[in-house]
PDB file of C-alpha atoms in Angstrom:
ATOM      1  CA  UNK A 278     121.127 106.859  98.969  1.00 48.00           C
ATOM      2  CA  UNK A 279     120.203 107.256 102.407  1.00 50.00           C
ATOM      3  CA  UNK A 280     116.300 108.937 102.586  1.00 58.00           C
ATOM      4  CA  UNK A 281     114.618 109.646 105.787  1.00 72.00           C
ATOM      5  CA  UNK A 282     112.987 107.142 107.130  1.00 82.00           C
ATOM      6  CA  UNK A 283     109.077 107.805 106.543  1.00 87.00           C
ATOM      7  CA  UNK A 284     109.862 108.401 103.045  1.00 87.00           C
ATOM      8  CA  UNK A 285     111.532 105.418 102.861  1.00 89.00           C
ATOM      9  CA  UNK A 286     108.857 103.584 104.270  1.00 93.00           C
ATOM     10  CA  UNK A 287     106.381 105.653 101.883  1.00 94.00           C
ATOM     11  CA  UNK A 288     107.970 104.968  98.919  1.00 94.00           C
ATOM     12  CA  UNK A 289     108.037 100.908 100.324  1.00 97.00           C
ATOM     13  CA  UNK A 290     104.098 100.535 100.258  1.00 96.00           C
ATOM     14  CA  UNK A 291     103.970 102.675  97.012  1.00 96.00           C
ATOM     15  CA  UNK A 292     106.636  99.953  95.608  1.00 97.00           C
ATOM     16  CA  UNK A 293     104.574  96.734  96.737  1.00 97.00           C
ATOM     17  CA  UNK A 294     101.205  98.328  95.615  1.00 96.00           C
ATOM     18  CA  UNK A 295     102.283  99.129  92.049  1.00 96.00           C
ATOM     19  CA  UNK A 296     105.132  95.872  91.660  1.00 96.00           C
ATOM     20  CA  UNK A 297     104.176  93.267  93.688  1.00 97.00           C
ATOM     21  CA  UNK A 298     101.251  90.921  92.304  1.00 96.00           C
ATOM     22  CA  UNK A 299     100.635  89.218  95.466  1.00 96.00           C
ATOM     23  CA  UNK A 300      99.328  93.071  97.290  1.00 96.00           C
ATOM     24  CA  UNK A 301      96.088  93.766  98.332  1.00 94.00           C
ATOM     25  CA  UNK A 302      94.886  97.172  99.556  1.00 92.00           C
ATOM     26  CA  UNK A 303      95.855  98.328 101.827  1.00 90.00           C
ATOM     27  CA  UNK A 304      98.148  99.219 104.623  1.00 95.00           C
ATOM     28  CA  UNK A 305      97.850 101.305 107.737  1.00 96.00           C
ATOM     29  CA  UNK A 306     100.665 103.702 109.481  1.00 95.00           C
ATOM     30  CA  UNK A 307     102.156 101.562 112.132  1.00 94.00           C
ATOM     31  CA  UNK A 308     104.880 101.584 114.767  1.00 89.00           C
ATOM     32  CA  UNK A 309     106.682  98.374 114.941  1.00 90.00           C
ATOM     33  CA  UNK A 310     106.642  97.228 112.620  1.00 96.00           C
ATOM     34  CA  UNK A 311     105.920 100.412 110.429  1.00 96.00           C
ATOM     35  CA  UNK A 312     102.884  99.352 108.580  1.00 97.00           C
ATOM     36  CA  UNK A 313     100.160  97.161 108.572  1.00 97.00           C
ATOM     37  CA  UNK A 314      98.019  95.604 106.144  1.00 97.00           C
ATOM     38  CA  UNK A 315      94.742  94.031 107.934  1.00 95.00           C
ATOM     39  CA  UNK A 316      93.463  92.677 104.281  1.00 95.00           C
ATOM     40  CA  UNK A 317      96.596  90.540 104.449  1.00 97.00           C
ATOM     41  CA  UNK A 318      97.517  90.114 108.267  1.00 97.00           C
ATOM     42  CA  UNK A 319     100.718  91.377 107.394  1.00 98.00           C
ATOM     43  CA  UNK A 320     102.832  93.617 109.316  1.00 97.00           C
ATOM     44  CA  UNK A 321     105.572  94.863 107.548  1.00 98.00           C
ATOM     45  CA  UNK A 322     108.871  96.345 108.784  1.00 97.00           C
ATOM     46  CA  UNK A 323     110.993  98.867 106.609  1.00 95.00           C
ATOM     47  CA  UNK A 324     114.813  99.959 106.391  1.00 91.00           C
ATOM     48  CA  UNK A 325     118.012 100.155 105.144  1.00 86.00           C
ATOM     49  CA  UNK A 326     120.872  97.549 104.815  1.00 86.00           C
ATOM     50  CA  UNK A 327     123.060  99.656 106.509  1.00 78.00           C
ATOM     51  CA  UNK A 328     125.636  98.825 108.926  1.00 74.00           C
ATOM     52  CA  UNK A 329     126.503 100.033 112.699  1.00 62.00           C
ATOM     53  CA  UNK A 330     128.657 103.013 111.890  1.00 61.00           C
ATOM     54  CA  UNK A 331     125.977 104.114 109.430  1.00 63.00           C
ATOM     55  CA  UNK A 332     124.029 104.910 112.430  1.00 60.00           C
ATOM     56  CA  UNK A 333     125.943 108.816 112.852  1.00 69.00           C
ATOM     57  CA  UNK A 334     124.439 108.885 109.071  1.00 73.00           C
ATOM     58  CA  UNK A 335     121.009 107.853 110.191  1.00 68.00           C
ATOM     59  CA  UNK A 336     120.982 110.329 113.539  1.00 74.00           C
ATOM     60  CA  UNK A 337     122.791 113.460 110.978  1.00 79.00           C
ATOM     61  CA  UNK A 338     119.275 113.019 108.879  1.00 74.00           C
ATOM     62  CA  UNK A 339     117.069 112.876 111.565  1.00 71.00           C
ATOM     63  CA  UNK A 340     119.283 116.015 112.560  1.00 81.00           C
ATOM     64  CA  UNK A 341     119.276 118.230 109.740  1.00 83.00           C
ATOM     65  CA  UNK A 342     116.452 116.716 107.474  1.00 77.00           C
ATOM     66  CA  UNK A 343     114.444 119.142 105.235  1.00 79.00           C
ATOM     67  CA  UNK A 344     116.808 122.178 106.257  1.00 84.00           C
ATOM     68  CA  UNK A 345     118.242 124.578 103.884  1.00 87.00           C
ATOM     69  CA  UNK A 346     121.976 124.297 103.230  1.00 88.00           C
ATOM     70  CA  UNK A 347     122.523 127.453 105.303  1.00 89.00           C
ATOM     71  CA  UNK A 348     121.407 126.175 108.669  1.00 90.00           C
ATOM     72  CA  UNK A 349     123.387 123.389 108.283  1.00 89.00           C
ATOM     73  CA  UNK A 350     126.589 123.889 110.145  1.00 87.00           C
ATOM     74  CA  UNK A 351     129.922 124.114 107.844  1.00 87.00           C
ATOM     75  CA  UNK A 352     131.520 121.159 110.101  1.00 84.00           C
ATOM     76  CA  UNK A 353     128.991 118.810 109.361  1.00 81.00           C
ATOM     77  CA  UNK A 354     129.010 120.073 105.585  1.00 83.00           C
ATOM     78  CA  UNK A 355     132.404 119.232 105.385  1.00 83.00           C
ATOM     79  CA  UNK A 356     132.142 116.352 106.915  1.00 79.00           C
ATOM     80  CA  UNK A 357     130.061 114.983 104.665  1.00 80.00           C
ATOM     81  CA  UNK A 358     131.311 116.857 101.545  1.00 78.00           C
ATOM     82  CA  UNK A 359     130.082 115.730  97.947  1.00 77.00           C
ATOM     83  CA  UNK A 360     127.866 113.200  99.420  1.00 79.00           C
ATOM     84  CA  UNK A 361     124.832 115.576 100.308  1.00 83.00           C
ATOM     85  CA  UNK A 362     121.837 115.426  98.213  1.00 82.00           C
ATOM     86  CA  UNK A 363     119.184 118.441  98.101  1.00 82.00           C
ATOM     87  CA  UNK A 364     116.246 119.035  96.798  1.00 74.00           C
ATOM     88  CA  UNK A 365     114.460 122.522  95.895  1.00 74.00           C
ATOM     89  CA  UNK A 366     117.115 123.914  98.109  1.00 80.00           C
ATOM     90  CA  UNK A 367     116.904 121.720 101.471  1.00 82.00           C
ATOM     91  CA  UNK A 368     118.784 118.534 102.829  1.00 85.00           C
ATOM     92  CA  UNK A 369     117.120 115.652 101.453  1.00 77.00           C
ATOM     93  CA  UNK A 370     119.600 112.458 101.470  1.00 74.00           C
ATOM     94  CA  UNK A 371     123.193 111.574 101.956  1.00 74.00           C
ATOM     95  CA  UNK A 372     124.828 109.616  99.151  1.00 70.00           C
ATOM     96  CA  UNK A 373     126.960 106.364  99.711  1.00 62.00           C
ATOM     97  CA  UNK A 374     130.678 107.156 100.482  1.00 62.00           C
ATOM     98  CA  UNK A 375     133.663 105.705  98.104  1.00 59.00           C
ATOM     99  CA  UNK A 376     135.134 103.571 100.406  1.00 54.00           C
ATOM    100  CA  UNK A 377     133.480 100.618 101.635  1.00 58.00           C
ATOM    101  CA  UNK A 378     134.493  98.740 104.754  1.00 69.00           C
ATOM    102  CA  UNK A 379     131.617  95.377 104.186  1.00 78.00           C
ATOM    103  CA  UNK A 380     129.960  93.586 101.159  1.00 84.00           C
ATOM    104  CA  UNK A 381     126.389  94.566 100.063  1.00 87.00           C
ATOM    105  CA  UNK A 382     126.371  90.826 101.343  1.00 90.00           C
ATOM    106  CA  UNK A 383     127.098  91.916 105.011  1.00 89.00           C
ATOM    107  CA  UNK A 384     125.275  94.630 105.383  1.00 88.00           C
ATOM    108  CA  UNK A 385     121.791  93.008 104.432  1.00 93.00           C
ATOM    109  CA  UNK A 386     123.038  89.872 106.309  1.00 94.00           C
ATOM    110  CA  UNK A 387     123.698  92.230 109.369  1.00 91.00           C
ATOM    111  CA  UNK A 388     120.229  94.235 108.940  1.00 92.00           C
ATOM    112  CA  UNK A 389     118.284  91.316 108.810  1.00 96.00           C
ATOM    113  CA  UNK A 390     119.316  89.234 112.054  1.00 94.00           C
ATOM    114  CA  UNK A 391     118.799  93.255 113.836  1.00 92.00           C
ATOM    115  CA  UNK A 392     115.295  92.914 112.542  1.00 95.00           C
ATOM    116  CA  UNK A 393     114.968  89.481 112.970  1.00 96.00           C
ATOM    117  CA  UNK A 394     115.640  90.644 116.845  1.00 95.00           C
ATOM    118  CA  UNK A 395     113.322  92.456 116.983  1.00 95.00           C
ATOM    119  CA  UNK A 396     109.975  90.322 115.426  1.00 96.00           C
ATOM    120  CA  UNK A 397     111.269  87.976 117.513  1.00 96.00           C
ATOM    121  CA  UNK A 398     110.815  90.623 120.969  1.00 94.00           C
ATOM    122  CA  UNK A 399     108.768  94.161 120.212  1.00 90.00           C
ATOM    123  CA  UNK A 400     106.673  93.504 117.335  1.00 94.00           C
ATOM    124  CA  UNK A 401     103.146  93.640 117.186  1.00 92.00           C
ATOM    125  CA  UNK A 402     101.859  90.377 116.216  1.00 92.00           C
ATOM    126  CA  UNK A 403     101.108  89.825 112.661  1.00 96.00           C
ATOM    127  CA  UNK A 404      99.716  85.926 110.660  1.00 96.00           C
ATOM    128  CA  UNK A 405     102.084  87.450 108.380  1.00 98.00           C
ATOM    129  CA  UNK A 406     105.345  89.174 108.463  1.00 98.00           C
ATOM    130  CA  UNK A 407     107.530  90.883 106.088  1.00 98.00           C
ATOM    131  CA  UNK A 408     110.491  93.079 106.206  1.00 98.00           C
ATOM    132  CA  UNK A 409     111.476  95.229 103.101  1.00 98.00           C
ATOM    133  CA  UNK A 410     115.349  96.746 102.739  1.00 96.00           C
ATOM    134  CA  UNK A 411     116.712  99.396 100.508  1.00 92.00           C
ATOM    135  CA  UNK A 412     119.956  98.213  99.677  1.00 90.00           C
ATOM    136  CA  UNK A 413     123.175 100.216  98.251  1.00 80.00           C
ATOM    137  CA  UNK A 414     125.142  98.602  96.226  1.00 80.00           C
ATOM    138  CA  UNK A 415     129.096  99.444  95.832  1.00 70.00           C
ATOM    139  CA  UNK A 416     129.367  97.672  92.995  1.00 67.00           C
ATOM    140  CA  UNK A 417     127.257  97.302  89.874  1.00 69.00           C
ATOM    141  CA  UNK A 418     125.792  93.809  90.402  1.00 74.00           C
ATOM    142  CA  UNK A 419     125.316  94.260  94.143  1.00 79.00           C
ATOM    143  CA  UNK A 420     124.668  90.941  96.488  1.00 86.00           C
ATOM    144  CA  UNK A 421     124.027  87.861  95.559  1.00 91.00           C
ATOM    145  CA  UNK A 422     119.850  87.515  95.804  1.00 94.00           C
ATOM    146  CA  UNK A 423     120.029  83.656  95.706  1.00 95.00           C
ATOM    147  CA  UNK A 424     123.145  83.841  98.280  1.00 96.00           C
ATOM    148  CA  UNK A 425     121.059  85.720 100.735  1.00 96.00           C
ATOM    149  CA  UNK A 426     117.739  83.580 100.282  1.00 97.00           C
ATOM    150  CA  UNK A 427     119.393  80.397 101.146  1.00 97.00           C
ATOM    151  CA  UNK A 428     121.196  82.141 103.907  1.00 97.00           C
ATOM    152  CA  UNK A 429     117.686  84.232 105.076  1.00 97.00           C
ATOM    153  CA  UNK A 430     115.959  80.895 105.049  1.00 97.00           C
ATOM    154  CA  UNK A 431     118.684  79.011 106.822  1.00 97.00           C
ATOM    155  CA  UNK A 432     119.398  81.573 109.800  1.00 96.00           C
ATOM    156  CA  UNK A 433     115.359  82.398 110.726  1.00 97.00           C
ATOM    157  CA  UNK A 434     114.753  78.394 110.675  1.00 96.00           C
ATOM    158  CA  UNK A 435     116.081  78.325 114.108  1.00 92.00           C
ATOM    159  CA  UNK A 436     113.258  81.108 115.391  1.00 95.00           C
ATOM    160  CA  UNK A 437     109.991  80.904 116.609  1.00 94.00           C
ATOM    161  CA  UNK A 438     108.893  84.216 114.551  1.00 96.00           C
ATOM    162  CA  UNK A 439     110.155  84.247 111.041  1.00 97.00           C
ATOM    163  CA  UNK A 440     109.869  86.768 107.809  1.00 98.00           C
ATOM    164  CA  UNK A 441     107.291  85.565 105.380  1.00 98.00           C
ATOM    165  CA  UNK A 442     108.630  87.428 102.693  1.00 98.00           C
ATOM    166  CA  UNK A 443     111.922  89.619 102.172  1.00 98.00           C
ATOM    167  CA  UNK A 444     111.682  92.396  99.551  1.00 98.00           C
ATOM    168  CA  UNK A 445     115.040  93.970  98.422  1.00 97.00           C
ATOM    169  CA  UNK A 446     115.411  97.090  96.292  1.00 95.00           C
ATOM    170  CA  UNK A 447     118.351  96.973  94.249  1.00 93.00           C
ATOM    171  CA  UNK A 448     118.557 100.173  92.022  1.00 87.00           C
ATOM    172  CA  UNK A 449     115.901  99.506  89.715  1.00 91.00           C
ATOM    173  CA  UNK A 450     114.774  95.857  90.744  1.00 95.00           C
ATOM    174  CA  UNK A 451     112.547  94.485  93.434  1.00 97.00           C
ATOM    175  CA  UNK A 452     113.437  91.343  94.457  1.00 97.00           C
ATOM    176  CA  UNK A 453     110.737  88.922  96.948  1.00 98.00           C
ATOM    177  CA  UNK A 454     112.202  86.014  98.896  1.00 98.00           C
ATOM    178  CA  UNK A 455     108.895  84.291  99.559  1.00 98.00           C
ATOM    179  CA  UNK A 456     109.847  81.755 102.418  1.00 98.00           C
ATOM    180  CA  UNK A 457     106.475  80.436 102.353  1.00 95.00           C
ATOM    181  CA  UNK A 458     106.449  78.896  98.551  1.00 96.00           C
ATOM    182  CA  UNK A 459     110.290  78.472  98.374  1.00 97.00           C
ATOM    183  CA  UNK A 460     110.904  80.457  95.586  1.00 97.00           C
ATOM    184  CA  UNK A 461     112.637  84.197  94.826  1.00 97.00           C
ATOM    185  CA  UNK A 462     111.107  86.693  91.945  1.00 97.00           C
ATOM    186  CA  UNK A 463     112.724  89.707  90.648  1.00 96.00           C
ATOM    187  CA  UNK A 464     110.309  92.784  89.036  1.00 97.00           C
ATOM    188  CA  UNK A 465     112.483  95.312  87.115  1.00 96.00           C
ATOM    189  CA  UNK A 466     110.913  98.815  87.610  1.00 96.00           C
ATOM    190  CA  UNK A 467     111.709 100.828  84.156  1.00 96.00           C
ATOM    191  CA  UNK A 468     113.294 104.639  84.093  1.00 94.00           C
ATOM    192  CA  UNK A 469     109.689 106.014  83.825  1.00 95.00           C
ATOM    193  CA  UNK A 470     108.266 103.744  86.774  1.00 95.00           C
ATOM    194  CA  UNK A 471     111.159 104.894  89.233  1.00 93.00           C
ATOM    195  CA  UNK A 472     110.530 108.304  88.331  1.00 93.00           C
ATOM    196  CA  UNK A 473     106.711 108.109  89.281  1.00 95.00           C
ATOM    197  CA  UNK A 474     107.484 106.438  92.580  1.00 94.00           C
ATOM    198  CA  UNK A 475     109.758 108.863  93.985  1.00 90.00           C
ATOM    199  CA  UNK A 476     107.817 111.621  92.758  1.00 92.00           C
ATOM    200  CA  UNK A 477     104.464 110.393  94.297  1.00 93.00           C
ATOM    201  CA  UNK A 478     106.235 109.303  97.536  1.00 91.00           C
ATOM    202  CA  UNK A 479     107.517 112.446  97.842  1.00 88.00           C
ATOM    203  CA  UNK A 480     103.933 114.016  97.312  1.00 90.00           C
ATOM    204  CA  UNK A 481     101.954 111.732  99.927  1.00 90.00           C
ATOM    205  CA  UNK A 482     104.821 112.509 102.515  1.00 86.00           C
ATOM    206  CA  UNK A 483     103.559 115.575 102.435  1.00 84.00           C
ATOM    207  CA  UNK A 484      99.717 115.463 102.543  1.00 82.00           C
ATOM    208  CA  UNK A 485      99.611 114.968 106.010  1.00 75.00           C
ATOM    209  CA  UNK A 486     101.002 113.986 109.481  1.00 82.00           C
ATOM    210  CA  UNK A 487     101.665 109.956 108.883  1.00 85.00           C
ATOM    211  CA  UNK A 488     100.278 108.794 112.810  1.00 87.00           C
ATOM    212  CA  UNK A 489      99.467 105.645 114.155  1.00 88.00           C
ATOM    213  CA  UNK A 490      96.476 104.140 112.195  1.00 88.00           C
ATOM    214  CA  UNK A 491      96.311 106.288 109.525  1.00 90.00           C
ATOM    215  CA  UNK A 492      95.552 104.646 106.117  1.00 89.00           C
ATOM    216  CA  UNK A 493      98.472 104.933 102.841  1.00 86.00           C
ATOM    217  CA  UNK A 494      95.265 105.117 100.602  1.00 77.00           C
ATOM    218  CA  UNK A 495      92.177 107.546 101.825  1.00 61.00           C
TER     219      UNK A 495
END
């Protein structure tokens, strides 16, 4: 499912702080990447292992985000008929389409060496670094984890600036590619857990306007 961004990047820190053992309080709103976490040096980047096409999806949201189904025009309902998600009554997300052009595989492949990029150029610099990807899978397995942190590992070796860690959401499993020990884990977040992160996300994207510095825990 496709979320707008800062709720995607809410529901990200909620994730880590409640899954992740490693976490220590807390992060700060960011730009570039989109949080950081001075009690761990680490910056951390969020999005969506989408690919280039995906983008009309991404700019649609930005678009029409929030709006009630009635101010959205009928050509761009149609357009993206039976694939748009609302909630109490306004645009809230855009659901995968049926027919898939690339591999979960490829498109977290492709989303990483974009973000790779970018650590590499723009980013503000972190001891640590971490990017985080929601990815949708076609399938019911979706991509092979140990596939892409052999491959992760492999293509950053040959950059100055590399990911620390790599955390991929899966449906209802977090899995961290920790490049620094070598090693992968997978936390399985139960029915009732998913249920209290999307409802809480949803609640602190509303509390107040998420600007540069501002803490994820007041």
């Amino acid at each position: 499912m496709a979320y707008e961004k800062l709720l995607n990047e809410i529901y990200a820190a909620l994730s880590l702080e409640y899954v992740w053992p490693e976490y220590r309080p807390a992060f700060r709103k960011s730009e570039s990447p989109d949080w950081v976490n001075p009690a761990m040096e680490l910056g951390l980047e969020v999005s969506q292992a989408l690919m280039p096409e995906d983008g009309q999806t991404e700019s649609f949201i930005e678009q029409y985000l929030g709006k009630p189904r009635e101010e959205i025009p009928l050509a761009a309902l149609e357009r993206y008929k039976g694939r748009l998600h609302f909630y109490n009554g306004r645009f809230w997300a855009i659901l995968p389409g049926e027919n898939e052009k690339y591999t979960d595989f490829e498109k977290a492949t492709f989303r990483f060496e974009k973000k790779l990029e970018k650590l590499n150029t723009n980013y503000q610099k972190m001891k640590y670094n971490g990017l985080y990807l929601f990815v949708h899978p076609a399938g019911e397995q979706g991509p092979d984890m140990a596939g892409l942190f052999h491959w992760m590992k492999d293509r950053q070796s040959r950059e100055k600036v590399r990911f620390d860690w790599v955390f991929l959401l899966c449906r209802n499993r977090l899995t961290v590619l920790d490049f620094q020990k070598d090693r992968m884990e997978a936390y399985r977040i139960s029915a009732r857990g998913e249920n209290f992160l999307t409802h809480e996300a949803e609640r602190i994207r509303e509390v107040g306007i998420w600007k540069d510095g501002v803490p994820f825990r007041d």
